[in-house]
Amino acid sequence: MYKYLSTKDGRYILSIDNHEEISAALADFCRKKGVRSGIVGGIAAISQATFRFLDPATKTYVDKTFDEQMEITCLAGNISTKDGEVYLHLHVTASRRDYTCVGGHLLTARVNGACELYVEDYGLDGVGRKFDPETGLNLYEF
Ligand code: FE
Protein backbone atom coordinates (compact mmCIF):
# COMPACT_ATOMS: atom_id res chain seq x y z
CA MET A 1 0.00 0.00 0.00
CA TYR A 2 2.85 2.36 0.93
CA LYS A 3 6.32 2.44 2.31
CA TYR A 4 7.88 4.92 4.67
CA LEU A 5 11.09 5.99 6.30
CA SER A 6 11.47 7.78 9.62
CA THR A 7 13.80 10.76 9.66
CA LYS A 8 16.15 11.46 12.55
CA ASP A 9 13.98 14.32 13.78
CA GLY A 10 10.67 12.50 13.98
CA ARG A 11 9.29 13.10 10.52
CA TYR A 12 8.36 10.59 7.85
CA ILE A 13 8.99 10.18 4.17
CA LEU A 14 5.98 8.39 2.69
CA SER A 15 5.74 6.76 -0.73
CA ILE A 16 2.25 5.58 -1.66
CA ASP A 17 2.16 2.71 -4.16
CA ASN A 18 0.94 3.02 -7.71
CA HIS A 19 -2.87 2.68 -8.17
CA GLU A 20 -3.57 3.30 -4.47
CA GLU A 21 -5.97 5.98 -3.27
CA ILE A 22 -4.03 8.75 -1.51
CA SER A 23 -6.45 9.80 1.28
CA ALA A 24 -7.14 6.23 2.37
CA ALA A 25 -3.45 5.31 2.36
CA LEU A 26 -2.48 8.44 4.30
CA ALA A 27 -5.21 7.90 6.90
CA ASP A 28 -4.11 4.28 7.29
CA PHE A 29 -0.52 5.41 7.80
CA CYS A 30 -1.56 7.96 10.46
CA ARG A 31 -3.63 5.38 12.34
CA LYS A 32 -0.87 2.75 12.26
CA LYS A 33 1.87 5.19 13.32
CA GLY A 34 -0.34 6.95 15.87
CA VAL A 35 -0.04 10.33 14.16
CA ARG A 36 -2.97 12.33 15.58
CA SER A 37 -1.75 15.83 14.80
CA GLY A 38 0.67 17.18 12.26
CA ILE A 39 1.22 18.47 8.77
CA VAL A 40 1.51 16.73 5.44
CA GLY A 41 2.76 17.84 2.06
CA GLY A 42 3.98 16.45 -1.20
CA ILE A 43 3.55 15.73 -4.89
CA ALA A 44 2.06 12.96 -7.03
CA ALA A 45 0.94 11.79 -10.44
CA ILE A 46 -2.70 10.74 -10.51
CA SER A 47 -5.27 9.44 -12.99
CA GLN A 48 -8.47 10.28 -11.15
CA ALA A 49 -9.43 12.68 -8.38
CA THR A 50 -12.42 14.16 -6.61
CA PHE A 51 -12.06 17.68 -5.25
CA ARG A 52 -14.42 19.54 -2.95
CA PHE A 53 -15.44 23.18 -2.73
CA LEU A 54 -17.40 24.62 0.17
CA ASP A 55 -19.86 27.30 -0.91
CA PRO A 56 -19.90 29.69 2.06
CA ALA A 57 -23.23 31.20 1.00
CA THR A 58 -25.12 27.93 1.21
CA LYS A 59 -22.66 26.03 3.45
CA THR A 60 -22.94 23.11 1.11
CA TYR A 61 -20.17 21.09 -0.45
CA VAL A 62 -19.78 20.86 -4.20
CA ASP A 63 -17.71 17.87 -5.33
CA LYS A 64 -16.19 17.38 -8.77
CA THR A 65 -14.42 14.35 -10.20
CA PHE A 66 -11.67 14.56 -12.80
CA ASP A 67 -10.97 11.39 -14.77
CA GLU A 68 -7.71 12.32 -16.38
CA GLN A 69 -3.99 12.17 -15.82
CA MET A 70 -2.79 15.07 -13.68
CA GLU A 71 0.24 16.10 -11.67
CA ILE A 72 -0.41 17.13 -8.09
CA THR A 73 1.92 20.09 -8.08
CA CYS A 74 1.19 20.82 -4.44
CA LEU A 75 -0.56 18.85 -1.74
CA ALA A 76 -0.70 20.68 1.59
CA GLY A 77 -2.72 19.79 4.62
CA ASN A 78 -2.93 18.89 8.23
CA ILE A 79 -3.78 16.00 10.50
CA SER A 80 -6.02 16.26 13.52
CA THR A 81 -8.82 14.23 15.10
CA LYS A 82 -12.58 14.47 15.09
CA ASP A 83 -14.71 12.31 17.39
CA GLY A 84 -11.53 10.44 18.27
CA GLU A 85 -10.71 9.47 14.68
CA VAL A 86 -7.89 10.69 12.44
CA TYR A 87 -9.15 13.65 10.40
CA LEU A 88 -7.31 14.78 7.28
CA HIS A 89 -7.72 18.30 5.92
CA LEU A 90 -6.02 18.27 2.51
CA HIS A 91 -5.77 20.91 -0.20
CA VAL A 92 -4.31 20.29 -3.65
CA THR A 93 -3.45 21.97 -6.88
CA ALA A 94 -3.17 19.66 -9.89
CA SER A 95 -1.96 20.41 -13.39
CA ARG A 96 -3.56 18.95 -16.50
CA ARG A 97 -2.17 17.88 -19.86
CA ASP A 98 -2.69 21.41 -21.21
CA TYR A 99 -0.79 22.88 -18.20
CA THR A 100 -3.85 24.53 -16.68
CA CYS A 101 -4.52 23.79 -13.03
CA VAL A 102 -7.49 22.75 -10.97
CA GLY A 103 -7.66 22.41 -7.23
CA GLY A 104 -9.61 22.30 -4.05
CA HIS A 105 -10.01 20.10 -1.05
CA LEU A 106 -8.69 16.65 -1.85
CA LEU A 107 -11.28 13.98 -1.16
CA THR A 108 -9.78 11.13 -3.18
CA ALA A 109 -7.02 10.71 -5.74
CA ARG A 110 -5.77 7.56 -7.46
CA VAL A 111 -2.00 7.33 -7.90
CA ASN A 112 -0.89 6.73 -11.47
CA GLY A 113 2.85 6.99 -11.29
CA ALA A 114 4.15 8.03 -7.90
CA CYS A 115 3.05 9.77 -4.74
CA GLU A 116 5.77 11.22 -2.54
CA LEU A 117 4.72 12.84 0.72
CA TYR A 118 6.22 13.99 3.99
CA VAL A 119 4.45 13.82 7.32
CA GLU A 120 5.47 15.77 10.39
CA ASP A 121 4.00 14.50 13.63
CA TYR A 122 3.29 17.26 16.15
CA GLY A 123 3.04 14.57 18.81
CA LEU A 124 -0.05 16.15 20.36
CA ASP A 125 -3.31 14.38 21.14
CA GLY A 126 -5.40 17.48 21.79
CA VAL A 127 -5.81 18.83 18.27
CA GLY A 128 -9.48 18.11 17.63
CA ARG A 129 -12.23 19.29 15.33
CA LYS A 130 -15.73 20.48 15.99
CA PHE A 131 -18.47 21.44 13.55
CA ASP A 132 -19.04 25.19 13.46
CA PRO A 133 -22.60 26.09 12.34
CA GLU A 134 -21.63 29.66 11.38
CA THR A 135 -19.10 28.64 8.75
CA GLY A 136 -20.24 25.10 8.04
CA LEU A 137 -16.68 23.95 8.69
CA ASN A 138 -15.14 21.45 11.07
CA LEU A 139 -12.89 23.94 12.84
CA TYR A 140 -9.92 23.26 15.06
CA GLU A 141 -10.95 22.67 18.67
CA PHE A 142 -8.28 23.31 21.30
FE1 FE B 1 -10.05 23.60 3.67
GROMACS .gro file of N, CA and C and ligand atoms in nm:
model
  427
    1MET      N    1   0.082  -0.121   0.000
    1MET     CA    2   0.000   0.000   0.000
    1MET      C    3   0.086   0.127   0.000
    2TYR      N    4   0.189   0.124   0.089
    2TYR     CA    5   0.285   0.236   0.093
    2TYR      C    6   0.410   0.190   0.165
    3LYS      N    7   0.514   0.267   0.150
    3LYS     CA    8   0.632   0.244   0.231
    3LYS      C    9   0.676   0.376   0.292
    4TYR      N   10   0.750   0.368   0.401
    4TYR     CA   11   0.788   0.492   0.467
    4TYR      C   12   0.924   0.477   0.533
    5LEU      N   13   0.980   0.591   0.562
    5LEU     CA   14   1.109   0.599   0.630
    5LEU      C   15   1.095   0.706   0.737
    6SER      N   16   1.148   0.678   0.855
    6SER     CA   17   1.147   0.778   0.962
    6SER      C   18   1.275   0.861   0.953
    7THR      N   19   1.260   0.992   0.966
    7THR     CA   20   1.380   1.076   0.966
    7THR      C   21   1.434   1.084   1.109
    8LYS      N   22   1.552   1.140   1.123
    8LYS     CA   23   1.615   1.146   1.255
    8LYS      C   24   1.543   1.243   1.350
    9ASP      N   25   1.466   1.334   1.292
    9ASP     CA   26   1.398   1.432   1.378
    9ASP      C   27   1.248   1.408   1.387
   10GLY      N   28   1.206   1.284   1.370
   10GLY     CA   29   1.067   1.250   1.398
   10GLY      C   30   0.969   1.273   1.286
   11ARG      N   31   1.019   1.296   1.166
   11ARG     CA   32   0.929   1.310   1.052
   11ARG      C   33   0.931   1.182   0.969
   12TYR      N   34   0.845   1.177   0.870
   12TYR     CA   35   0.836   1.059   0.785
   12TYR      C   36   0.843   1.097   0.638
   13ILE      N   37   0.906   1.012   0.562
   13ILE     CA   38   0.899   1.018   0.417
   13ILE      C   39   0.805   0.904   0.378
   14LEU      N   40   0.702   0.937   0.300
   14LEU     CA   41   0.598   0.839   0.269
   14LEU      C   42   0.585   0.826   0.118
   15SER      N   43   0.591   0.703   0.070
   15SER     CA   44   0.574   0.676  -0.073
   15SER      C   45   0.453   0.584  -0.089
   16ILE      N   46   0.347   0.637  -0.148
   16ILE     CA   47   0.225   0.558  -0.166
   16ILE      C   48   0.234   0.485  -0.299
   17ASP      N   49   0.200   0.357  -0.299
   17ASP     CA   50   0.216   0.271  -0.416
   17ASP      C   51   0.127   0.314  -0.532
   18ASN      N   52   0.171   0.276  -0.650
   18ASN     CA   53   0.094   0.302  -0.771
   18ASN      C   54  -0.047   0.241  -0.761
   19HIS      N   55  -0.146   0.310  -0.810
   19HIS     CA   56  -0.287   0.268  -0.817
   19HIS      C   57  -0.359   0.274  -0.682
   20GLU      N   58  -0.290   0.316  -0.577
   20GLU     CA   59  -0.357   0.330  -0.447
   20GLU      C   60  -0.429   0.465  -0.440
   21GLU      N   61  -0.524   0.472  -0.347
   21GLU     CA   62  -0.597   0.598  -0.327
   21GLU      C   63  -0.526   0.675  -0.214
   22ILE      N   64  -0.492   0.799  -0.239
   22ILE     CA   65  -0.403   0.875  -0.151
   22ILE      C   66  -0.462   0.899  -0.013
   23SER      N   67  -0.586   0.947  -0.004
   23SER     CA   68  -0.645   0.980   0.128
   23SER      C   69  -0.656   0.857   0.217
   24ALA      N   70  -0.699   0.746   0.158
   24ALA     CA   71  -0.714   0.623   0.237
   24ALA      C   72  -0.578   0.573   0.285
   25ALA      N   73  -0.479   0.579   0.198
   25ALA     CA   74  -0.345   0.531   0.236
   25ALA      C   75  -0.285   0.621   0.345
   26LEU      N   76  -0.303   0.752   0.330
   26LEU     CA   77  -0.248   0.844   0.430
   26LEU      C   78  -0.317   0.827   0.565
   27ALA      N   79  -0.449   0.811   0.564
   27ALA     CA   80  -0.521   0.790   0.690
   27ALA      C   81  -0.478   0.660   0.756
   28ASP      N   82  -0.457   0.556   0.676
   28ASP     CA   83  -0.411   0.428   0.729
   28ASP      C   84  -0.273   0.443   0.793
   29PHE      N   85  -0.186   0.516   0.725
   29PHE     CA   86  -0.052   0.541   0.780
   29PHE      C   87  -0.062   0.613   0.915
   30CYS      N   88  -0.143   0.718   0.921
   30CYS     CA   89  -0.156   0.796   1.046
   30CYS      C   90  -0.209   0.709   1.160
   31ARG      N   91  -0.308   0.626   1.129
   31ARG     CA   92  -0.363   0.538   1.234
   31ARG      C   93  -0.256   0.439   1.281
   32LYS      N   94  -0.185   0.379   1.188
   32LYS     CA   95  -0.087   0.275   1.226
   32LYS      C   96   0.032   0.334   1.300
   33LYS      N   97   0.072   0.457   1.266
   33LYS     CA   98   0.187   0.519   1.332
   33LYS      C   99   0.144   0.605   1.450
   34GLY      N  100   0.015   0.615   1.473
   34GLY     CA  101  -0.034   0.695   1.587
   34GLY      C  102  -0.016   0.844   1.568
   35VAL      N  103  -0.016   0.889   1.443
   35VAL     CA  104  -0.004   1.033   1.416
   35VAL      C  105  -0.143   1.094   1.428
   36ARG      N  106  -0.163   1.177   1.532
   36ARG     CA  107  -0.297   1.233   1.558
   36ARG      C  108  -0.298   1.385   1.545
   37SER      N  109  -0.184   1.440   1.511
   37SER     CA  110  -0.175   1.583   1.480
   37SER      C  111  -0.047   1.604   1.401
   38GLY      N  112  -0.054   1.693   1.303
   38GLY     CA  113   0.067   1.718   1.226
   38GLY      C  114   0.037   1.786   1.095
   39ILE      N  115   0.139   1.790   1.010
   39ILE     CA  116   0.122   1.847   0.877
   39ILE      C  117   0.169   1.746   0.774
   40VAL      N  118   0.116   1.762   0.654
   40VAL     CA  119   0.151   1.673   0.544
   40VAL      C  120   0.167   1.758   0.418
   41GLY      N  121   0.257   1.715   0.334
   41GLY     CA  122   0.276   1.784   0.206
   41GLY      C  123   0.337   1.689   0.106
   42GLY      N  124   0.333   1.728  -0.022
   42GLY     CA  125   0.398   1.645  -0.120
   42GLY      C  126   0.348   1.666  -0.261
   43ILE      N  127   0.383   1.568  -0.345
   43ILE     CA  128   0.355   1.573  -0.489
   43ILE      C  129   0.314   1.434  -0.535
   44ALA      N  130   0.250   1.426  -0.652
   44ALA     CA  131   0.206   1.296  -0.703
   44ALA      C  132   0.165   1.307  -0.849
   45ALA      N  133   0.157   1.191  -0.913
   45ALA     CA  134   0.094   1.179  -1.044
   45ALA      C  135  -0.030   1.093  -1.025
   46ILE      N  136  -0.144   1.142  -1.076
   46ILE     CA  137  -0.270   1.074  -1.051
   46ILE      C  138  -0.351   1.061  -1.181
   47SER      N  139  -0.444   0.966  -1.180
   47SER     CA  140  -0.527   0.944  -1.299
   47SER      C  141  -0.674   0.980  -1.275
   48GLN      N  142  -0.707   0.999  -1.149
   48GLN     CA  143  -0.847   1.028  -1.115
   48GLN      C  144  -0.848   1.098  -0.980
   49ALA      N  145  -0.936   1.198  -0.967
   49ALA     CA  146  -0.943   1.268  -0.838
   49ALA      C  147  -1.079   1.332  -0.820
   50THR      N  148  -1.121   1.341  -0.695
   50THR     CA  149  -1.242   1.416  -0.661
   50THR      C  150  -1.203   1.527  -0.565
   51PHE      N  151  -1.236   1.651  -0.606
   51PHE     CA  152  -1.206   1.768  -0.525
   51PHE      C  153  -1.336   1.823  -0.469
   52ARG      N  154  -1.324   1.900  -0.365
   52ARG     CA  155  -1.442   1.954  -0.295
   52ARG      C  156  -1.428   2.103  -0.274
   53PHE      N  157  -1.537   2.173  -0.296
   53PHE     CA  158  -1.544   2.318  -0.273
   53PHE      C  159  -1.659   2.345  -0.176
   54LEU      N  160  -1.632   2.424  -0.074
   54LEU     CA  161  -1.740   2.462   0.017
   54LEU      C  162  -1.794   2.599  -0.024
   55ASP      N  163  -1.922   2.603  -0.057
   55ASP     CA  164  -1.986   2.730  -0.091
   55ASP      C  165  -2.026   2.797   0.040
   56PRO      N  166  -1.960   2.907   0.076
   56PRO     CA  167  -1.990   2.969   0.206
   56PRO      C  168  -2.130   3.028   0.214
   57ALA      N  169  -2.189   3.061   0.100
   57ALA     CA  170  -2.323   3.120   0.100
   57ALA      C  171  -2.428   3.017   0.141
   58THR      N  172  -2.413   2.897   0.091
   58THR     CA  173  -2.512   2.793   0.121
   58THR      C  174  -2.461   2.691   0.223
   59LYS      N  175  -2.330   2.699   0.254
   59LYS     CA  176  -2.266   2.603   0.345
   59LYS      C  177  -2.283   2.460   0.296
   60THR      N  178  -2.285   2.446   0.167
   60THR     CA  179  -2.294   2.311   0.111
   60THR      C  180  -2.167   2.281   0.032
   61TYR      N  181  -2.135   2.153   0.027
   61TYR     CA  182  -2.017   2.109  -0.045
   61TYR      C  183  -2.052   2.077  -0.189
   62VAL      N  184  -1.964   2.119  -0.278
   62VAL     CA  185  -1.978   2.086  -0.420
   62VAL      C  186  -1.857   2.002  -0.457
   63ASP      N  187  -1.881   1.878  -0.499
   63ASP     CA  188  -1.771   1.787  -0.533
   63ASP      C  189  -1.761   1.772  -0.685
   64LYS      N  190  -1.640   1.757  -0.733
   64LYS     CA  191  -1.619   1.738  -0.877
   64LYS      C  192  -1.510   1.635  -0.899
   65THR      N  193  -1.538   1.541  -0.990
   65THR     CA  194  -1.442   1.435  -1.020
   65THR      C  195  -1.376   1.460  -1.154
   66PHE      N  196  -1.246   1.441  -1.158
   66PHE     CA  197  -1.167   1.456  -1.280
   66PHE      C  198  -1.109   1.320  -1.316
   67ASP      N  199  -1.149   1.269  -1.432
   67ASP     CA  200  -1.097   1.139  -1.477
   67ASP      C  201  -0.993   1.163  -1.584
   68GLU      N  202  -0.878   1.204  -1.543
   68GLU     CA  203  -0.771   1.232  -1.638
   68GLU      C  204  -0.637   1.230  -1.565
   69GLN      N  205  -0.532   1.216  -1.642
   69GLN     CA  206  -0.399   1.217  -1.582
   69GLN      C  207  -0.362   1.360  -1.542
   70MET      N  208  -0.319   1.375  -1.418
   70MET     CA  209  -0.279   1.507  -1.368
   70MET      C  210  -0.157   1.492  -1.277
   71GLU      N  211  -0.086   1.603  -1.263
   71GLU     CA  212   0.024   1.610  -1.167
   71GLU      C  213  -0.026   1.689  -1.047
   72ILE      N  214  -0.018   1.631  -0.928
   72ILE     CA  215  -0.041   1.713  -0.809
   72ILE      C  216   0.085   1.794  -0.790
   73THR      N  217   0.074   1.923  -0.820
   73THR     CA  218   0.192   2.009  -0.808
   73THR      C  219   0.214   2.053  -0.664
   74CYS      N  220   0.106   2.050  -0.586
   74CYS     CA  221   0.119   2.082  -0.444
   74CYS      C  222   0.006   2.019  -0.365
   75LEU      N  223   0.040   1.935  -0.273
   75LEU     CA  224  -0.056   1.885  -0.174
   75LEU      C  225  -0.011   1.942  -0.040
   76ALA      N  226  -0.103   2.011   0.029
   76ALA     CA  227  -0.070   2.068   0.159
   76ALA      C  228  -0.188   2.043   0.251
   77GLY      N  229  -0.160   2.004   0.372
   77GLY     CA  230  -0.272   1.979   0.462
   77GLY      C  231  -0.226   1.951   0.603
   78ASN      N  232  -0.325   1.918   0.685
   78ASN     CA  233  -0.293   1.889   0.823
   78ASN      C  234  -0.370   1.769   0.874
   79ILE      N  235  -0.323   1.721   0.986
   79ILE     CA  236  -0.378   1.600   1.050
   79ILE      C  237  -0.426   1.641   1.188
   80SER      N  238  -0.548   1.602   1.219
   80SER     CA  239  -0.602   1.626   1.352
   80SER      C  240  -0.696   1.510   1.382
   81THR      N  241  -0.783   1.528   1.482
   81THR     CA  242  -0.882   1.423   1.510
   81THR      C  243  -1.020   1.486   1.522
   82LYS      N  244  -1.119   1.406   1.488
   82LYS     CA  245  -1.258   1.447   1.509
   82LYS      C  246  -1.333   1.326   1.562
   83ASP      N  247  -1.401   1.343   1.673
   83ASP     CA  248  -1.471   1.231   1.739
   83ASP      C  249  -1.375   1.114   1.762
   84GLY      N  250  -1.251   1.147   1.793
   84GLY     CA  251  -1.153   1.044   1.827
   84GLY      C  252  -1.085   0.977   1.710
   85GLU      N  253  -1.127   1.011   1.588
   85GLU     CA  254  -1.071   0.947   1.468
   85GLU      C  255  -0.977   1.044   1.395
   86VAL      N  256  -0.879   0.987   1.326
   86VAL     CA  257  -0.789   1.069   1.244
   86VAL      C  258  -0.870   1.146   1.141
   87TYR      N  259  -0.843   1.275   1.131
   87TYR     CA  260  -0.915   1.365   1.040
   87TYR      C  261  -0.812   1.436   0.953
   88LEU      N  262  -0.823   1.415   0.822
   88LEU     CA  263  -0.731   1.478   0.728
   88LEU      C  264  -0.797   1.600   0.664
   89HIS      N  265  -0.726   1.709   0.661
   89HIS     CA  266  -0.772   1.830   0.592
   89HIS      C  267  -0.668   1.859   0.485
   90LEU      N  268  -0.701   1.824   0.359
   90LEU     CA  269  -0.602   1.827   0.251
   90LEU      C  270  -0.647   1.922   0.141
   91HIS      N  271  -0.555   2.006   0.097
   91HIS     CA  272  -0.577   2.091  -0.020
   91HIS      C  273  -0.478   2.050  -0.129
   92VAL      N  274  -0.522   2.062  -0.255
   92VAL     CA  275  -0.431   2.029  -0.365
   92VAL      C  276  -0.447   2.126  -0.481
   93THR      N  277  -0.341   2.138  -0.554
   93THR     CA  278  -0.345   2.197  -0.688
   93THR      C  279  -0.289   2.092  -0.782
   94ALA      N  280  -0.359   2.069  -0.894
   94ALA     CA  281  -0.317   1.966  -0.989
   94ALA      C  282  -0.313   2.024  -1.130
   95SER      N  283  -0.208   1.989  -1.203
   95SER     CA  284  -0.196   2.041  -1.339
   95SER      C  285  -0.240   1.935  -1.439
   96ARG      N  286  -0.302   1.983  -1.547
   96ARG     CA  287  -0.356   1.895  -1.650
   96ARG      C  288  -0.260   1.888  -1.769
   97ARG      N  289  -0.299   1.807  -1.866
   97ARG     CA  290  -0.217   1.788  -1.986
   97ARG      C  291  -0.189   1.921  -2.058
   98ASP      N  292  -0.287   2.012  -2.052
   98ASP     CA  293  -0.269   2.141  -2.121
   98ASP      C  294  -0.205   2.246  -2.030
   99TYR      N  295  -0.154   2.204  -1.915
   99TYR     CA  296  -0.079   2.288  -1.820
   99TYR      C  297  -0.166   2.384  -1.742
  100THR      N  298  -0.298   2.377  -1.758
  100THR     CA  299  -0.385   2.453  -1.668
  100THR      C  300  -0.397   2.375  -1.538
  101CYS      N  301  -0.442   2.443  -1.434
  101CYS     CA  302  -0.452   2.379  -1.303
  101CYS      C  303  -0.594   2.381  -1.249
  102VAL      N  304  -0.626   2.280  -1.174
  102VAL     CA  305  -0.749   2.275  -1.097
  102VAL      C  306  -0.710   2.243  -0.953
  103GLY      N  307  -0.801   2.269  -0.862
  103GLY     CA  308  -0.766   2.241  -0.723
  103GLY      C  309  -0.885   2.250  -0.632
  104GLY      N  310  -0.857   2.225  -0.507
  104GLY     CA  311  -0.961   2.230  -0.405
  104GLY      C  312  -0.924   2.141  -0.288
  105HIS      N  313  -1.024   2.111  -0.207
  105HIS     CA  314  -1.001   2.010  -0.105
  105HIS      C  315  -0.982   1.876  -0.174
  106LEU      N  316  -0.888   1.799  -0.128
  106LEU     CA  317  -0.869   1.665  -0.185
  106LEU      C  318  -0.955   1.566  -0.107
  107LEU      N  319  -1.051   1.507  -0.177
  107LEU     CA  320  -1.128   1.398  -0.116
  107LEU      C  321  -1.060   1.265  -0.147
  108THR      N  322  -1.045   1.237  -0.277
  108THR     CA  323  -0.978   1.113  -0.318
  108THR      C  324  -0.891   1.142  -0.440
  109ALA      N  325  -0.786   1.062  -0.454
  109ALA     CA  326  -0.702   1.071  -0.574
  109ALA      C  327  -0.633   0.936  -0.593
  110ARG      N  328  -0.636   0.886  -0.715
  110ARG     CA  329  -0.577   0.756  -0.746
  110ARG      C  330  -0.438   0.776  -0.805
  111VAL      N  331  -0.338   0.718  -0.742
  111VAL     CA  332  -0.200   0.733  -0.790
  111VAL      C  333  -0.186   0.665  -0.925
  112ASN      N  334  -0.126   0.735  -1.019
  112ASN     CA  335  -0.089   0.673  -1.147
  112ASN      C  336   0.051   0.720  -1.182
  113GLY      N  337   0.146   0.658  -1.117
  113GLY     CA  338   0.285   0.699  -1.129
  113GLY      C  339   0.348   0.689  -0.991
  114ALA      N  340   0.353   0.802  -0.922
  114ALA     CA  341   0.415   0.803  -0.790
  114ALA      C  342   0.345   0.904  -0.701
  115CYS      N  343   0.358   0.881  -0.572
  115CYS     CA  344   0.305   0.977  -0.474
  115CYS      C  345   0.406   0.987  -0.362
  116GLU      N  346   0.468   1.102  -0.349
  116GLU     CA  347   0.577   1.122  -0.254
  116GLU      C  348   0.539   1.232  -0.156
  117LEU      N  349   0.520   1.191  -0.030
  117LEU     CA  350   0.472   1.284   0.072
  117LEU      C  351   0.571   1.291   0.188
  118TYR      N  352   0.557   1.396   0.268
  118TYR     CA  353   0.622   1.399   0.399
  118TYR      C  354   0.513   1.419   0.504
  119VAL      N  355   0.537   1.365   0.620
  119VAL     CA  356   0.445   1.382   0.732
  119VAL      C  357   0.527   1.426   0.853
  120GLU      N  358   0.483   1.533   0.916
  120GLU     CA  359   0.547   1.577   1.039
  120GLU      C  360   0.449   1.560   1.153
  121ASP      N  361   0.487   1.480   1.249
  121ASP     CA  362   0.400   1.450   1.363
  121ASP      C  363   0.422   1.553   1.472
  122TYR      N  364   0.316   1.629   1.506
  122TYR     CA  365   0.329   1.726   1.615
  122TYR      C  366   0.340   1.655   1.750
  123GLY      N  367   0.295   1.531   1.756
  123GLY     CA  368   0.304   1.457   1.881
  123GLY      C  369   0.203   1.500   1.986
  124LEU      N  370   0.098   1.568   1.943
  124LEU     CA  371  -0.005   1.615   2.036
  124LEU      C  372  -0.132   1.535   2.016
  125ASP      N  373  -0.204   1.512   2.126
  125ASP     CA  374  -0.331   1.438   2.114
  125ASP      C  375  -0.452   1.528   2.138
  126GLY      N  376  -0.429   1.659   2.146
  126GLY     CA  377  -0.540   1.748   2.179
  126GLY      C  378  -0.581   1.839   2.065
  127VAL      N  379  -0.546   1.801   1.943
  127VAL     CA  380  -0.581   1.883   1.827
  127VAL      C  381  -0.706   1.823   1.762
  128GLY      N  382  -0.822   1.868   1.809
  128GLY     CA  383  -0.948   1.811   1.763
  128GLY      C  384  -1.019   1.899   1.663
  129ARG      N  385  -1.137   1.856   1.628
  129ARG     CA  386  -1.223   1.929   1.533
  129ARG      C  387  -1.365   1.929   1.585
  130LYS      N  388  -1.433   2.040   1.559
  130LYS     CA  389  -1.573   2.048   1.599
  130LYS      C  390  -1.648   2.124   1.490
  131PHE      N  391  -1.767   2.077   1.458
  131PHE     CA  392  -1.847   2.144   1.355
  131PHE      C  393  -1.889   2.282   1.402
  132ASP      N  394  -1.868   2.381   1.316
  132ASP     CA  395  -1.904   2.519   1.346
  132ASP      C  396  -2.022   2.560   1.257
  133PRO      N  397  -2.141   2.581   1.316
  133PRO     CA  398  -2.260   2.609   1.234
  133PRO      C  399  -2.248   2.740   1.155
  134GLU      N  400  -2.172   2.837   1.206
  134GLU     CA  401  -2.163   2.966   1.138
  134GLU      C  402  -2.092   2.955   1.003
  135THR      N  403  -1.986   2.877   0.999
  135THR     CA  404  -1.910   2.864   0.875
  135THR      C  405  -1.942   2.737   0.798
  136GLY      N  406  -2.000   2.640   0.866
  136GLY     CA  407  -2.024   2.510   0.804
  136GLY      C  408  -1.900   2.424   0.798
  137LEU      N  409  -1.796   2.466   0.872
  137LEU     CA  410  -1.668   2.395   0.869
  137LEU      C  411  -1.645   2.316   0.998
  138ASN      N  412  -1.563   2.214   0.987
  138ASN     CA  413  -1.514   2.145   1.107
  138ASN      C  414  -1.388   2.217   1.151
  139LEU      N  415  -1.402   2.308   1.244
  139LEU     CA  416  -1.289   2.394   1.284
  139LEU      C  417  -1.205   2.328   1.391
  140TYR      N  418  -1.080   2.370   1.398
  140TYR     CA  419  -0.992   2.326   1.506
  140TYR      C  420  -1.060   2.350   1.642
  141GLU      N  421  -1.040   2.256   1.731
  141GLU     CA  422  -1.095   2.267   1.867
  141GLU      C  423  -0.983   2.239   1.965
  142PHE      N  424  -0.928   2.347   2.024
  142PHE     CA  425  -0.828   2.331   2.130
  142PHE      C  426  -0.819   2.460   2.210
  143FE      FE  427  -1.005   2.360   0.367
   0.00000   0.00000   0.00000
